[in-house]
């Protein structure tokens, strides 16, 4: 870095840190301590905290506990408002801080984050933690509260975060951080990554509505078949390898399912309507996605192992993750030296590396949630289960709004299922949710052991304690071993059924189930029935939220001869592209893996456009449709922004080929919205679905285009609206092309040079919940973004006409680690900054690097950390 720039940066950092006392000299290559009087109760020694030019925290300390105390202090220093929102959300008290947040949402969270007996889940988890876990959580809490004490006393230049000023909250009104807050935040994260009650209620209500008109149409629209038949389990090892025949479709069984769901539909829709208001605080849902893969030495240029991960979460300001390097070994007697991405509020490196091992995670999408439709007793105080009346657990709990208004509510739980989220005593019906997270588990133990692991095998052993929040863990070590270990508690459901004949009705667990005892969990699947792989012959392992084993290949994961693991997983396009690129070379490098994370090749476009152009060739098109078809003909299926800068109003790129690709990508996404409307609008309206989801609609679309023999309906019936004259596939494709041609000309102009994707495909980072209304000063963007529907570089715009092309979910972190004889080297990208000080140097400072795909090195070793330190602080006791 140039000397002048370094001097300016140091000055900004000192201002941002609010250093008091004697000001340190400018950095001349040696780390300089800032004269802070930072004291954290319980410290066993003096710790050193430093920040490099990118604002990454590096902590060196005497003990593991000291490192976590310092981590807690700086988590709070840089992200306390984010932490406060999360703990209040998880514990059902957010309405006391945010006036716009409804008490009904707090009630729901208090119900969900409890045991089936109504005990707060964080209290139950605390009860099973071992002595070490408790001590380290308490150490972290001491660090957080030391920062709060500095805030209240006005020490060390600590100031109230701007977000509280917007809410007119003073420092004295902010509660101390508790150990239970940390556990609640952790369980909130696992809930967001694994629970599926909303989707199951939506599927149940919508499926029953559509099936009342046409069972065949419902089965095809709500198909579970993958769009791409590419799986993680090495070829020949999963259910797909058994060549299970397409299950015989029994309409009588499905009719029984439809009748049962129809009776419950009014209550399901009421529950969904109440949830919708809360969900809108977090923005519209989009097609989800995360990627990770690990490449063994046989496929890398340097004979090393390479691990890559980009988890896709809400893109917020500040970002979800906080980068840190904690070292209790170089100058201490501790056992931890680990670096990577942390969640503020939680003392663990969730994705990262130590001296010998690296790990990454994506959501496994195991089915770990069931929704039950309960039958109530006449007095409404019990449920009927196995012919007996089981008393409902009732607890009176107080809730309070920001205005001071207090409400005392009676919350209810069914002891063998879980919380009652909706109840109608008149119809004697209730809706309950059972989730594996309602039972206490010790994921903190898993992370501690993972942080200390010296090999893939030791990491695998550590992750046996990770039971809730099912993740695809990919692992690599410096010896060159690689592995995939998606361990979690998965319910055993031997009764699960869907399409083949079953007595009474079928019992698909991805839709609401009867609560009468017919559909009960029979424990959890043993580890040997869960997939995993280590050092496979193919030389790599990859996951992208897709079907892991091939269970959904025939549309019914209950009919594979093996226990059901997944159902509502990703359609597989990202996975197909990743596998294609990994298979294409045995000379992989860090750079090639970084480039794969940024890949914007549209496999969806590559598969759909040829059908459109084939129809267009033999048709008489309007002038506007012909222009659109010409743009699609020239498109090579990549999705750059087509702009010279990061903003949507940036000048066009100089390179004509890039502009041409940007126009093609924009034209394709504009067309896809019209194709989805032409194909599915009628059925979605009948089903009562107002918000369309790309993850679901792309399945039946691609099945109908590429594998029509897998449809239950005839092709003609699939492409025709219900109750109208028959249409052919070609008629629908052509009608969508004509509509897209005329509408794009009106919306964006007749000249394709104006259709540059980055003008329309944008992302804005906002505070969540409440989409920026809480703290508008923290909103950053809009930014022009590359990528598109189901590209590896995930940036999924809506597929519904009228909702534009903005998106809000994407790579919340990109990380690549190379492991070999020389140790571990790690590169990261973060969509934002370290803190929320809008006047400081580390607010949103890495966003443009993230947009351009320019990583920073995550420093690790003592010498390189000291050399790169911009500011160094002493923390004592």
PDB file of N, CA and C in Angstrom, residues 377-466:
ATOM      1  N   UNK A 377     -60.201 -31.433  21.745  1.00  0.00           N
ATOM      2  CA  UNK A 377     -61.301 -31.937  22.564  1.00  0.00           C
ATOM      3  C   UNK A 377     -62.427 -30.911  22.585  1.00  0.00           C
ATOM      4  N   UNK A 378     -63.558 -31.283  23.124  1.00  0.00           N
ATOM      5  CA  UNK A 378     -64.711 -30.385  23.125  1.00  0.00           C
ATOM      6  C   UNK A 378     -64.429 -29.089  23.872  1.00  0.00           C
ATOM      7  N   UNK A 379     -63.636 -29.162  24.963  1.00  0.00           N
ATOM      8  CA  UNK A 379     -63.350 -27.944  25.728  1.00  0.00           C
ATOM      9  C   UNK A 379     -62.145 -27.183  25.189  1.00  0.00           C
ATOM     10  N   UNK A 380     -61.475 -27.706  24.163  1.00  0.00           N
ATOM     11  CA  UNK A 380     -60.344 -27.021  23.550  1.00  0.00           C
ATOM     12  C   UNK A 380     -59.074 -27.054  24.369  1.00  0.00           C
ATOM     13  N   UNK A 381     -59.049 -27.821  25.443  1.00  0.00           N
ATOM     14  CA  UNK A 381     -57.875 -27.860  26.328  1.00  0.00           C
ATOM     15  C   UNK A 381     -56.986 -29.078  26.085  1.00  0.00           C
ATOM     16  N   UNK A 382     -57.394 -29.956  25.180  1.00  0.00           N
ATOM     17  CA  UNK A 382     -56.622 -31.163  24.890  1.00  0.00           C
ATOM     18  C   UNK A 382     -56.655 -31.427  23.393  1.00  0.00           C
ATOM     19  N   UNK A 383     -55.744 -32.303  22.940  1.00  0.00           N
ATOM     20  CA  UNK A 383     -55.792 -32.789  21.565  1.00  0.00           C
ATOM     21  C   UNK A 383     -56.060 -34.287  21.596  1.00  0.00           C
ATOM     22  N   UNK A 384     -56.679 -34.765  20.525  1.00  0.00           N
ATOM     23  CA  UNK A 384     -56.972 -36.191  20.419  1.00  0.00           C
ATOM     24  C   UNK A 384     -55.794 -36.868  19.727  1.00  0.00           C
ATOM     25  N   UNK A 385     -55.195 -37.826  20.435  1.00  0.00           N
ATOM     26  CA  UNK A 385     -53.987 -38.489  19.937  1.00  0.00           C
ATOM     27  C   UNK A 385     -54.069 -39.966  20.282  1.00  0.00           C
ATOM     28  N   UNK A 386     -54.003 -40.808  19.260  1.00  0.00           N
ATOM     29  CA  UNK A 386     -54.140 -42.257  19.457  1.00  0.00           C
ATOM     30  C   UNK A 386     -55.400 -42.597  20.243  1.00  0.00           C
ATOM     31  N   UNK A 387     -56.473 -41.853  19.976  1.00  0.00           N
ATOM     32  CA  UNK A 387     -57.750 -42.128  20.611  1.00  0.00           C
ATOM     33  C   UNK A 387     -57.894 -41.588  22.015  1.00  0.00           C
ATOM     34  N   UNK A 388     -56.869 -40.911  22.530  1.00  0.00           N
ATOM     35  CA  UNK A 388     -56.925 -40.363  23.882  1.00  0.00           C
ATOM     36  C   UNK A 388     -56.788 -38.851  23.836  1.00  0.00           C
ATOM     37  N   UNK A 389     -57.260 -38.199  24.908  1.00  0.00           N
ATOM     38  CA  UNK A 389     -57.141 -36.749  25.008  1.00  0.00           C
ATOM     39  C   UNK A 389     -55.876 -36.399  25.793  1.00  0.00           C
ATOM     40  N   UNK A 390     -54.970 -35.686  25.140  1.00  0.00           N
ATOM     41  CA  UNK A 390     -53.695 -35.285  25.745  1.00  0.00           C
ATOM     42  C   UNK A 390     -53.783 -33.802  26.101  1.00  0.00           C
ATOM     43  N   UNK A 391     -53.619 -33.448  27.385  1.00  0.00           N
ATOM     44  CA  UNK A 391     -53.743 -32.040  27.786  1.00  0.00           C
ATOM     45  C   UNK A 391     -52.723 -31.145  27.083  1.00  0.00           C
ATOM     46  N   UNK A 392     -53.171 -29.970  26.701  1.00  0.00           N
ATOM     47  CA  UNK A 392     -52.313 -28.953  26.103  1.00  0.00           C
ATOM     48  C   UNK A 392     -51.564 -28.223  27.214  1.00  0.00           C
ATOM     49  N   UNK A 393     -50.278 -27.974  27.005  1.00  0.00           N
ATOM     50  CA  UNK A 393     -49.485 -27.175  27.948  1.00  0.00           C
ATOM     51  C   UNK A 393     -49.809 -25.702  27.721  1.00  0.00           C
ATOM     52  N   UNK A 394     -50.192 -25.000  28.779  1.00  0.00           N
ATOM     53  CA  UNK A 394     -50.584 -23.593  28.674  1.00  0.00           C
ATOM     54  C   UNK A 394     -49.697 -22.759  29.598  1.00  0.00           C
ATOM     55  N   UNK A 395     -49.191 -21.644  29.064  1.00  0.00           N
ATOM     56  CA  UNK A 395     -48.365 -20.735  29.869  1.00  0.00           C
ATOM     57  C   UNK A 395     -48.797 -19.298  29.618  1.00  0.00           C
ATOM     58  N   UNK A 396     -48.952 -18.541  30.689  1.00  0.00           N
ATOM     59  CA  UNK A 396     -49.234 -17.108  30.563  1.00  0.00           C
ATOM     60  C   UNK A 396     -47.916 -16.359  30.468  1.00  0.00           C
ATOM     61  N   UNK A 397     -47.754 -15.586  29.404  1.00  0.00           N
ATOM     62  CA  UNK A 397     -46.494 -14.880  29.156  1.00  0.00           C
ATOM     63  C   UNK A 397     -46.806 -13.440  28.789  1.00  0.00           C
ATOM     64  N   UNK A 398     -46.052 -12.522  29.352  1.00  0.00           N
ATOM     65  CA  UNK A 398     -46.258 -11.103  29.088  1.00  0.00           C
ATOM     66  C   UNK A 398     -45.432 -10.619  27.914  1.00  0.00           C
ATOM     67  N   UNK A 399     -46.017  -9.743  27.110  1.00  0.00           N
ATOM     68  CA  UNK A 399     -45.331  -9.111  25.986  1.00  0.00           C
ATOM     69  C   UNK A 399     -45.543  -7.608  26.086  1.00  0.00           C
ATOM     70  N   UNK A 400     -44.582  -6.859  25.586  1.00  0.00           N
ATOM     71  CA  UNK A 400     -44.655  -5.407  25.711  1.00  0.00           C
ATOM     72  C   UNK A 400     -44.247  -4.752  24.399  1.00  0.00           C
ATOM     73  N   UNK A 401     -44.950  -3.682  24.032  1.00  0.00           N
ATOM     74  CA  UNK A 401     -44.598  -2.906  22.855  1.00  0.00           C
ATOM     75  C   UNK A 401     -43.730  -1.717  23.248  1.00  0.00           C
ATOM     76  N   UNK A 402     -43.134  -1.108  22.253  1.00  0.00           N
ATOM     77  CA  UNK A 402     -42.273   0.048  22.493  1.00  0.00           C
ATOM     78  C   UNK A 402     -43.045   1.169  23.187  1.00  0.00           C
ATOM     79  N   UNK A 403     -44.326   1.282  22.895  1.00  0.00           N
ATOM     80  CA  UNK A 403     -45.154   2.332  23.497  1.00  0.00           C
ATOM     81  C   UNK A 403     -45.361   2.124  24.983  1.00  0.00           C
ATOM     82  N   UNK A 404     -45.011   0.945  25.472  1.00  0.00           N
ATOM     83  CA  UNK A 404     -45.232   0.621  26.874  1.00  0.00           C
ATOM     84  C   UNK A 404     -46.445  -0.256  27.099  1.00  0.00           C
ATOM     85  N   UNK A 405     -47.274  -0.391  26.074  1.00  0.00           N
ATOM     86  CA  UNK A 405     -48.466  -1.229  26.199  1.00  0.00           C
ATOM     87  C   UNK A 405     -48.054  -2.671  26.463  1.00  0.00           C
ATOM     88  N   UNK A 406     -48.661  -3.269  27.470  1.00  0.00           N
ATOM     89  CA  UNK A 406     -48.342  -4.642  27.844  1.00  0.00           C
ATOM     90  C   UNK A 406     -49.517  -5.556  27.544  1.00  0.00           C
ATOM     91  N   UNK A 407     -49.202  -6.761  27.139  1.00  0.00           N
ATOM     92  CA  UNK A 407     -50.227  -7.768  26.883  1.00  0.00           C
ATOM     93  C   UNK A 407     -49.831  -9.056  27.579  1.00  0.00           C
ATOM     94  N   UNK A 408     -50.800  -9.673  28.234  1.00  0.00           N
ATOM     95  CA  UNK A 408     -50.595 -10.989  28.828  1.00  0.00           C
ATOM     96  C   UNK A 408     -51.300 -11.997  27.934  1.00  0.00           C
ATOM     97  N   UNK A 409     -50.545 -12.919  27.382  1.00  0.00           N
ATOM     98  CA  UNK A 409     -51.124 -13.876  26.448  1.00  0.00           C
ATOM     99  C   UNK A 409     -50.912 -15.299  26.943  1.00  0.00           C
ATOM    100  N   UNK A 410     -51.873 -16.150  26.624  1.00  0.00           N
ATOM    101  CA  UNK A 410     -51.759 -17.567  26.938  1.00  0.00           C
ATOM    102  C   UNK A 410     -51.214 -18.275  25.703  1.00  0.00           C
ATOM    103  N   UNK A 411     -50.033 -18.832  25.828  1.00  0.00           N
ATOM    104  CA  UNK A 411     -49.410 -19.582  24.741  1.00  0.00           C
ATOM    105  C   UNK A 411     -49.567 -21.068  25.024  1.00  0.00           C
ATOM    106  N   UNK A 412     -49.683 -21.847  23.951  1.00  0.00           N
ATOM    107  CA  UNK A 412     -49.999 -23.265  24.119  1.00  0.00           C
ATOM    108  C   UNK A 412     -49.059 -24.145  23.301  1.00  0.00           C
ATOM    109  N   UNK A 413     -48.763 -25.303  23.866  1.00  0.00           N
ATOM    110  CA  UNK A 413     -47.928 -26.304  23.210  1.00  0.00           C
ATOM    111  C   UNK A 413     -48.569 -27.683  23.352  1.00  0.00           C
ATOM    112  N   UNK A 414     -48.483 -28.473  22.311  1.00  0.00           N
ATOM    113  CA  UNK A 414     -48.865 -29.883  22.379  1.00  0.00           C
ATOM    114  C   UNK A 414     -47.600 -30.655  22.734  1.00  0.00           C
ATOM    115  N   UNK A 415     -47.564 -31.344  23.864  1.00  0.00           N
ATOM    116  CA  UNK A 415     -46.293 -31.861  24.388  1.00  0.00           C
ATOM    117  C   UNK A 415     -45.571 -32.855  23.485  1.00  0.00           C
ATOM    118  N   UNK A 416     -46.275 -33.584  22.630  1.00  0.00           N
ATOM    119  CA  UNK A 416     -45.603 -34.551  21.757  1.00  0.00           C
ATOM    120  C   UNK A 416     -45.326 -33.982  20.369  1.00  0.00           C
ATOM    121  N   UNK A 417     -45.740 -32.723  20.109  1.00  0.00           N
ATOM    122  CA  UNK A 417     -45.483 -32.104  18.812  1.00  0.00           C
ATOM    123  C   UNK A 417     -44.758 -30.775  18.956  1.00  0.00           C
ATOM    124  N   UNK A 418     -45.391 -29.793  19.560  1.00  0.00           N
ATOM    125  CA  UNK A 418     -44.758 -28.487  19.657  1.00  0.00           C
ATOM    126  C   UNK A 418     -45.786 -27.390  19.777  1.00  0.00           C
ATOM    127  N   UNK A 419     -45.406 -26.155  19.417  1.00  0.00           N
ATOM    128  CA  UNK A 419     -46.276 -25.001  19.648  1.00  0.00           C
ATOM    129  C   UNK A 419     -47.532 -25.018  18.784  1.00  0.00           C
ATOM    130  N   UNK A 420     -48.622 -24.532  19.366  1.00  0.00           N
ATOM    131  CA  UNK A 420     -49.848 -24.290  18.608  1.00  0.00           C
ATOM    132  C   UNK A 420     -49.737 -22.897  18.011  1.00  0.00           C
ATOM    133  N   UNK A 421     -49.658 -22.811  16.690  1.00  0.00           N
ATOM    134  CA  UNK A 421     -49.495 -21.509  16.040  1.00  0.00           C
ATOM    135  C   UNK A 421     -50.811 -20.962  15.506  1.00  0.00           C
ATOM    136  N   UNK A 422     -51.842 -21.790  15.482  1.00  0.00           N
ATOM    137  CA  UNK A 422     -53.169 -21.338  15.072  1.00  0.00           C
ATOM    138  C   UNK A 422     -54.193 -22.303  15.665  1.00  0.00           C
ATOM    139  N   UNK A 423     -55.340 -21.751  16.084  1.00  0.00           N
ATOM    140  CA  UNK A 423     -56.330 -22.580  16.774  1.00  0.00           C
ATOM    141  C   UNK A 423     -57.724 -22.063  16.472  1.00  0.00           C
ATOM    142  N   UNK A 424     -58.651 -22.988  16.241  1.00  0.00           N
ATOM    143  CA  UNK A 424     -60.056 -22.648  16.020  1.00  0.00           C
ATOM    144  C   UNK A 424     -60.897 -23.624  16.833  1.00  0.00           C
ATOM    145  N   UNK A 425     -61.349 -23.175  17.995  1.00  0.00           N
ATOM    146  CA  UNK A 425     -62.095 -24.069  18.870  1.00  0.00           C
ATOM    147  C   UNK A 425     -63.451 -24.428  18.282  1.00  0.00           C
ATOM    148  N   UNK A 426     -63.999 -23.540  17.456  1.00  0.00           N
ATOM    149  CA  UNK A 426     -65.310 -23.838  16.865  1.00  0.00           C
ATOM    150  C   UNK A 426     -65.236 -25.060  15.953  1.00  0.00           C
ATOM    151  N   UNK A 427     -64.179 -25.131  15.140  1.00  0.00           N
ATOM    152  CA  UNK A 427     -64.020 -26.300  14.265  1.00  0.00           C
ATOM    153  C   UNK A 427     -63.227 -27.409  14.939  1.00  0.00           C
ATOM    154  N   UNK A 428     -62.787 -27.149  16.176  1.00  0.00           N
ATOM    155  CA  UNK A 428     -62.010 -28.114  16.966  1.00  0.00           C
ATOM    156  C   UNK A 428     -60.745 -28.537  16.214  1.00  0.00           C
ATOM    157  N   UNK A 429     -60.046 -27.534  15.712  1.00  0.00           N
ATOM    158  CA  UNK A 429     -58.834 -27.778  14.930  1.00  0.00           C
ATOM    159  C   UNK A 429     -57.726 -26.839  15.385  1.00  0.00           C
ATOM    160  N   UNK A 430     -56.505 -27.311  15.355  1.00  0.00           N
ATOM    161  CA  UNK A 430     -55.342 -26.477  15.667  1.00  0.00           C
ATOM    162  C   UNK A 430     -54.183 -26.892  14.768  1.00  0.00           C
ATOM    163  N   UNK A 431     -53.247 -25.967  14.569  1.00  0.00           N
ATOM    164  CA  UNK A 431     -52.035 -26.228  13.791  1.00  0.00           C
ATOM    165  C   UNK A 431     -50.847 -26.194  14.742  1.00  0.00           C
ATOM    166  N   UNK A 432     -50.042 -27.248  14.725  1.00  0.00           N
ATOM    167  CA  UNK A 432     -48.823 -27.280  15.528  1.00  0.00           C
ATOM    168  C   UNK A 432     -47.615 -27.497  14.619  1.00  0.00           C
ATOM    169  N   UNK A 433     -46.448 -27.189  15.154  1.00  0.00           N
ATOM    170  CA  UNK A 433     -45.193 -27.359  14.406  1.00  0.00           C
ATOM    171  C   UNK A 433     -44.224 -28.166  15.258  1.00  0.00           C
ATOM    172  N   UNK A 434     -43.656 -29.182  14.657  1.00  0.00           N
ATOM    173  CA  UNK A 434     -42.578 -29.920  15.307  1.00  0.00           C
ATOM    174  C   UNK A 434     -41.299 -29.712  14.509  1.00  0.00           C
ATOM    175  N   UNK A 435     -40.258 -29.277  15.197  1.00  0.00           N
ATOM    176  CA  UNK A 435     -38.958 -28.981  14.573  1.00  0.00           C
ATOM    177  C   UNK A 435     -37.880 -29.588  15.453  1.00  0.00           C
ATOM    178  N   UNK A 436     -36.839 -30.113  14.843  1.00  0.00           N
ATOM    179  CA  UNK A 436     -35.774 -30.727  15.643  1.00  0.00           C
ATOM    180  C   UNK A 436     -35.136 -29.733  16.602  1.00  0.00           C
ATOM    181  N   UNK A 437     -35.222 -28.448  16.282  1.00  0.00           N
ATOM    182  CA  UNK A 437     -34.646 -27.416  17.144  1.00  0.00           C
ATOM    183  C   UNK A 437     -35.421 -27.163  18.414  1.00  0.00           C
ATOM    184  N   UNK A 438     -36.552 -27.839  18.610  1.00  0.00           N
ATOM    185  CA  UNK A 438     -37.291 -27.700  19.863  1.00  0.00           C
ATOM    186  C   UNK A 438     -36.670 -28.521  20.985  1.00  0.00           C
ATOM    187  N   UNK A 439     -35.665 -29.314  20.651  1.00  0.00           N
ATOM    188  CA  UNK A 439     -34.955 -30.088  21.662  1.00  0.00           C
ATOM    189  C   UNK A 439     -33.558 -29.503  21.830  1.00  0.00           C
ATOM    190  N   UNK A 440     -33.050 -29.457  23.070  1.00  0.00           N
ATOM    191  CA  UNK A 440     -31.726 -28.854  23.289  1.00  0.00           C
ATOM    192  C   UNK A 440     -30.614 -29.715  22.713  1.00  0.00           C
ATOM    193  N   UNK A 441     -29.680 -29.063  22.050  1.00  0.00           N
ATOM    194  CA  UNK A 441     -28.496 -29.722  21.502  1.00  0.00           C
ATOM    195  C   UNK A 441     -27.300 -28.806  21.726  1.00  0.00           C
ATOM    196  N   UNK A 442     -26.111 -29.338  21.519  1.00  0.00           N
ATOM    197  CA  UNK A 442     -24.891 -28.619  21.900  1.00  0.00           C
ATOM    198  C   UNK A 442     -23.999 -28.370  20.686  1.00  0.00           C
ATOM    199  N   UNK A 443     -24.452 -27.480  19.791  1.00  0.00           N
ATOM    200  CA  UNK A 443     -23.643 -27.148  18.614  1.00  0.00           C
ATOM    201  C   UNK A 443     -22.356 -26.419  18.987  1.00  0.00           C
ATOM    202  N   UNK A 444     -22.342 -25.712  20.118  1.00  0.00           N
ATOM    203  CA  UNK A 444     -21.118 -25.024  20.530  1.00  0.00           C
ATOM    204  C   UNK A 444     -19.989 -26.028  20.746  1.00  0.00           C
ATOM    205  N   UNK A 445     -20.323 -27.200  21.276  1.00  0.00           N
ATOM    206  CA  UNK A 445     -19.318 -28.244  21.448  1.00  0.00           C
ATOM    207  C   UNK A 445     -18.734 -28.646  20.097  1.00  0.00           C
ATOM    208  N   UNK A 446     -19.609 -28.741  19.095  1.00  0.00           N
ATOM    209  CA  UNK A 446     -19.143 -29.111  17.757  1.00  0.00           C
ATOM    210  C   UNK A 446     -18.140 -28.091  17.237  1.00  0.00           C
ATOM    211  N   UNK A 447     -18.443 -26.796  17.404  1.00  0.00           N
ATOM    212  CA  UNK A 447     -17.536 -25.771  16.891  1.00  0.00           C
ATOM    213  C   UNK A 447     -16.209 -25.766  17.647  1.00  0.00           C
ATOM    214  N   UNK A 448     -16.238 -25.921  18.953  1.00  0.00           N
ATOM    215  CA  UNK A 448     -14.988 -25.940  19.710  1.00  0.00           C
ATOM    216  C   UNK A 448     -14.094 -27.084  19.243  1.00  0.00           C
ATOM    217  N   UNK A 449     -14.673 -28.254  19.074  1.00  0.00           N
ATOM    218  CA  UNK A 449     -13.876 -29.394  18.624  1.00  0.00           C
ATOM    219  C   UNK A 449     -13.428 -29.220  17.176  1.00  0.00           C
ATOM    220  N   UNK A 450     -14.285 -28.619  16.352  1.00  0.00           N
ATOM    221  CA  UNK A 450     -13.902 -28.355  14.962  1.00  0.00           C
ATOM    222  C   UNK A 450     -12.729 -27.386  14.906  1.00  0.00           C
ATOM    223  N   UNK A 451     -12.758 -26.352  15.748  1.00  0.00           N
ATOM    224  CA  UNK A 451     -11.679 -25.369  15.767  1.00  0.00           C
ATOM    225  C   UNK A 451     -10.340 -26.014  16.120  1.00  0.00           C
ATOM    226  N   UNK A 452     -10.372 -27.095  16.876  1.00  0.00           N
ATOM    227  CA  UNK A 452      -9.145 -27.743  17.340  1.00  0.00           C
ATOM    228  C   UNK A 452      -8.734 -28.925  16.472  1.00  0.00           C
ATOM    229  N   UNK A 453      -9.536 -29.251  15.479  1.00  0.00           N
ATOM    230  CA  UNK A 453      -9.277 -30.441  14.664  1.00  0.00           C
ATOM    231  C   UNK A 453      -7.974 -30.300  13.890  1.00  0.00           C
ATOM    232  N   UNK A 454      -7.240 -31.407  13.787  1.00  0.00           N
ATOM    233  CA  UNK A 454      -5.992 -31.401  13.039  1.00  0.00           C
ATOM    234  C   UNK A 454      -6.066 -32.137  11.725  1.00  0.00           C
ATOM    235  N   UNK A 455      -7.227 -32.720  11.429  1.00  0.00           N
ATOM    236  CA  UNK A 455      -7.388 -33.494  10.200  1.00  0.00           C
ATOM    237  C   UNK A 455      -8.863 -33.543   9.837  1.00  0.00           C
ATOM    238  N   UNK A 456      -9.130 -33.981   8.618  1.00  0.00           N
ATOM    239  CA  UNK A 456     -10.519 -34.154   8.186  1.00  0.00           C
ATOM    240  C   UNK A 456     -11.229 -35.152   9.088  1.00  0.00           C
ATOM    241  N   UNK A 457     -10.540 -36.217   9.466  1.00  0.00           N
ATOM    242  CA  UNK A 457     -11.176 -37.221  10.323  1.00  0.00           C
ATOM    243  C   UNK A 457     -11.539 -36.632  11.686  1.00  0.00           C
ATOM    244  N   UNK A 458     -10.666 -35.810  12.253  1.00  0.00           N
ATOM    245  CA  UNK A 458     -10.986 -35.176  13.537  1.00  0.00           C
ATOM    246  C   UNK A 458     -12.120 -34.168  13.381  1.00  0.00           C
ATOM    247  N   UNK A 459     -12.154 -33.478  12.254  1.00  0.00           N
ATOM    248  CA  UNK A 459     -13.250 -32.543  12.001  1.00  0.00           C
ATOM    249  C   UNK A 459     -14.575 -33.293  11.889  1.00  0.00           C
ATOM    250  N   UNK A 460     -14.542 -34.421  11.223  1.00  0.00           N
ATOM    251  CA  UNK A 460     -15.755 -35.243  11.115  1.00  0.00           C
ATOM    252  C   UNK A 460     -16.243 -35.657  12.501  1.00  0.00           C
ATOM    253  N   UNK A 461     -15.330 -36.069  13.340  1.00  0.00           N
ATOM    254  CA  UNK A 461     -15.711 -36.472  14.695  1.00  0.00           C
ATOM    255  C   UNK A 461     -16.318 -35.299  15.455  1.00  0.00           C
ATOM    256  N   UNK A 462     -15.751 -34.105  15.277  1.00  0.00           N
ATOM    257  CA  UNK A 462     -16.277 -32.917  15.953  1.00  0.00           C
ATOM    258  C   UNK A 462     -17.710 -32.633  15.532  1.00  0.00           C
ATOM    259  N   UNK A 463     -17.990 -32.785  14.251  1.00  0.00           N
ATOM    260  CA  UNK A 463     -19.296 -32.401  13.712  1.00  0.00           C
ATOM    261  C   UNK A 463     -20.396 -33.391  14.058  1.00  0.00           C
ATOM    262  N   UNK A 464     -20.052 -34.478  14.686  1.00  0.00           N
ATOM    263  CA  UNK A 464     -21.102 -35.383  15.171  1.00  0.00           C
ATOM    264  C   UNK A 464     -21.953 -34.711  16.242  1.00  0.00           C
ATOM    265  N   UNK A 465     -21.440 -33.648  16.852  1.00  0.00           N
ATOM    266  CA  UNK A 465     -22.223 -32.905  17.851  1.00  0.00           C
ATOM    267  C   UNK A 465     -23.091 -31.833  17.215  1.00  0.00           C
ATOM    268  N   UNK A 466     -22.969 -31.630  15.912  1.00  0.00           N
ATOM    269  CA  UNK A 466     -23.788 -30.623  15.230  1.00  0.00           C
ATOM    270  C   UNK A 466     -25.078 -31.308  14.794  1.00  0.00           C
TER     271      UNK A 466
END
